[in-house]
Coordinates of C-alpha atoms in Angstrom, one line a residue:
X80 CA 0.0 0.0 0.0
X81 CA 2.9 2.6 0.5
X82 CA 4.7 1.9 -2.6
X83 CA 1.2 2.5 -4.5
X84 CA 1.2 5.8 -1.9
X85 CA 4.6 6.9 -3.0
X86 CA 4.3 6.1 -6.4
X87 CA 1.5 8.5 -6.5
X88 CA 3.3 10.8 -4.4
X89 CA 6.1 11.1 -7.0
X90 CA 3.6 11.6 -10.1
X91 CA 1.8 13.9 -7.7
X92 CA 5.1 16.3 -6.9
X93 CA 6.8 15.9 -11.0
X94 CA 9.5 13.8 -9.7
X95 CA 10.7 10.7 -10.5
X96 CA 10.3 7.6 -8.7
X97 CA 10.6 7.4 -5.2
X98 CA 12.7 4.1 -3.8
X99 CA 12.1 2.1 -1.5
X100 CA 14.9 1.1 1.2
X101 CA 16.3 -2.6 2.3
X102 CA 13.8 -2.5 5.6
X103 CA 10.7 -0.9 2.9
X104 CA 10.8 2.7 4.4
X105 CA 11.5 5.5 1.5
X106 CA 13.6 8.6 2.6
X107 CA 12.8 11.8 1.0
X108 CA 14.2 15.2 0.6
X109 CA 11.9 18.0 1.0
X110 CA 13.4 21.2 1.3
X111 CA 16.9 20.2 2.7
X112 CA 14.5 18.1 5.3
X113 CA 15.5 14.4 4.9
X114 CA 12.2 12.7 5.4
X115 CA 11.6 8.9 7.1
X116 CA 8.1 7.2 5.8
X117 CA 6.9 4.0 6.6
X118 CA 3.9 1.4 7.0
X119 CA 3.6 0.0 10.2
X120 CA 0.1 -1.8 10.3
X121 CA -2.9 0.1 9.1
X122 CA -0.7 3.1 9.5
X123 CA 1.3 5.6 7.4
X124 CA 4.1 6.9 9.6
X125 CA 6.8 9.4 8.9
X126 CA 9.3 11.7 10.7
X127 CA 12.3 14.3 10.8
X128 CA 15.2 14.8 12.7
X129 CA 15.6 17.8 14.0
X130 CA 19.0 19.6 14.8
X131 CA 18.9 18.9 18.2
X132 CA 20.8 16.2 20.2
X133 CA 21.0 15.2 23.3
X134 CA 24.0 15.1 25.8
X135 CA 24.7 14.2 29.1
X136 CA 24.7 17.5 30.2
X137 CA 22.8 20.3 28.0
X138 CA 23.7 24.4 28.5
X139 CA 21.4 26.7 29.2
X140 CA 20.8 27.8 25.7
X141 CA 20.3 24.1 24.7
X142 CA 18.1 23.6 27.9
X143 CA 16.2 26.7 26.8
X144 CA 15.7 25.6 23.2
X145 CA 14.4 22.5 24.3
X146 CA 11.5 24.0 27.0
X147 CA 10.6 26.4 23.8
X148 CA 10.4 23.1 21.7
X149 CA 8.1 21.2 24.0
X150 CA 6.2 24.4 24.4
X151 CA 5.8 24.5 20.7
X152 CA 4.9 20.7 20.6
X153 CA 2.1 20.9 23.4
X154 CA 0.6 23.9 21.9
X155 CA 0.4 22.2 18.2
X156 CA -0.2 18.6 19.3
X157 CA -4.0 18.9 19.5
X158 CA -3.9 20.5 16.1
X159 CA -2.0 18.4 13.8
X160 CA -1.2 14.9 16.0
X161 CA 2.9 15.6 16.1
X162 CA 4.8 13.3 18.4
X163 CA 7.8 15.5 19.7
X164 CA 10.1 12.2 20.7
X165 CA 14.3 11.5 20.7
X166 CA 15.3 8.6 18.6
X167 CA 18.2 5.8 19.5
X168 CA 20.7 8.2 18.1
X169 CA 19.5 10.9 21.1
X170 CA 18.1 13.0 18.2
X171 CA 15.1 15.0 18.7
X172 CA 12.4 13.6 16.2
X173 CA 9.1 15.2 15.0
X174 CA 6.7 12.0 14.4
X175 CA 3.0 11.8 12.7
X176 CA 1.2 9.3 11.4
X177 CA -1.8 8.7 9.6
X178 CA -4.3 5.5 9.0
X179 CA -4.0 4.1 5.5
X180 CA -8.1 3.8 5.6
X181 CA -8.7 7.3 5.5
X182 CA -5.9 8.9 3.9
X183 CA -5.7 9.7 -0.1
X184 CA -3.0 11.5 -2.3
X185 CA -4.3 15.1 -1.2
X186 CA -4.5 14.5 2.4
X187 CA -1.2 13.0 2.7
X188 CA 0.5 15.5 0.5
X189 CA -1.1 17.8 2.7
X190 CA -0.2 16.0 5.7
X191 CA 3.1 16.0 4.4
X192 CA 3.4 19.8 3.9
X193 CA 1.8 20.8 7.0
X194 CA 4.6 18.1 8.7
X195 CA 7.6 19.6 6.7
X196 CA 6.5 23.1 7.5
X197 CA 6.1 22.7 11.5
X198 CA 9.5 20.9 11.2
X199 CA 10.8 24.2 9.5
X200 CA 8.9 26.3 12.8
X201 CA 11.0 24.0 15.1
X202 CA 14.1 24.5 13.5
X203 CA 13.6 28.2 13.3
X204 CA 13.3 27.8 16.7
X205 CA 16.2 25.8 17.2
X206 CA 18.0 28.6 14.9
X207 CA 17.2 31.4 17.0
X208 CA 18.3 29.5 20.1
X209 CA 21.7 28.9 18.2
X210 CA 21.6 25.4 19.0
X211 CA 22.5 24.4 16.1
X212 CA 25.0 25.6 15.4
X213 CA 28.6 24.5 16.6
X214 CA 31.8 26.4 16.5
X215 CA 35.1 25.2 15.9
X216 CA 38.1 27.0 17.0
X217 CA 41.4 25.7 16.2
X218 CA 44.3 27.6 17.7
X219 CA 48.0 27.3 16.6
X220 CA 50.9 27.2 19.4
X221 CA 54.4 27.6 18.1

């Protein structure tokens, strides 16, 4: 049922095919946002990583982007049914999901859309906290 989804998907957005990975997710681009999309039972899923990852011991600006994130999260979740979760890798993740019964092209392209676009609020976010963002500094001793 997702490569049927997908394939439309792709006819849908102009593009050619989208393919499929060994474990049957597809990984898209859309607007520099690497995209995750699966099946798991009667159930579209897909998610982002955001650029946020957790340490042992976050700073205050880290700490601070996180509260504004969760803020964010509790305020949309009602709206739009966003999971605001870390992954394995200690990545934050924006999740969503749809069932496969109810869902058509034009939802989940719009589903899609309205995913990739409160991924781009949350890195905004993220932006303005400078969190992520990491500098370098290499000094030379003689």
């Amino acid at each position: 049922m997702l490569d049927k989804m997908m394939k439309s998907l792709a006819e849908t957005l102009k593009v050619g095919d989208f393919i499929a990975s060994e474990n049957g997710s597809y990984n898209i681009e859309v607007d520099q946002l690497s995209l995750t999309i699966k099946q798991h039972a009667s159930w579209f899923l897909w998610e982002a990583a955001l650029p946020f990852q957790f340490k042992e011991h976050l700073d205050y600006q880290q700490g601070q982007a996180l509260q504004r994130c969760m803020q964010l999260s509790l305020k949309t979740i009602r709206e739009d049914g966003c999971v605001l979760t870390a992954n394995d890798d200690q990545q934050l993740i924006l999740q969503s999901k749809v069932r496969i019964e109810d869902c058509s092209i034009e939802l989940f392209s719009s589903l899609l859309s309205k995913h990739v676009n409160l991924c781009e609020r949350y890195m905004a976010l993220l932006e303005h906290e400078r969190v992520n963002h990491t500098i370098n500094h290499n000094v030379w001793l003689p």
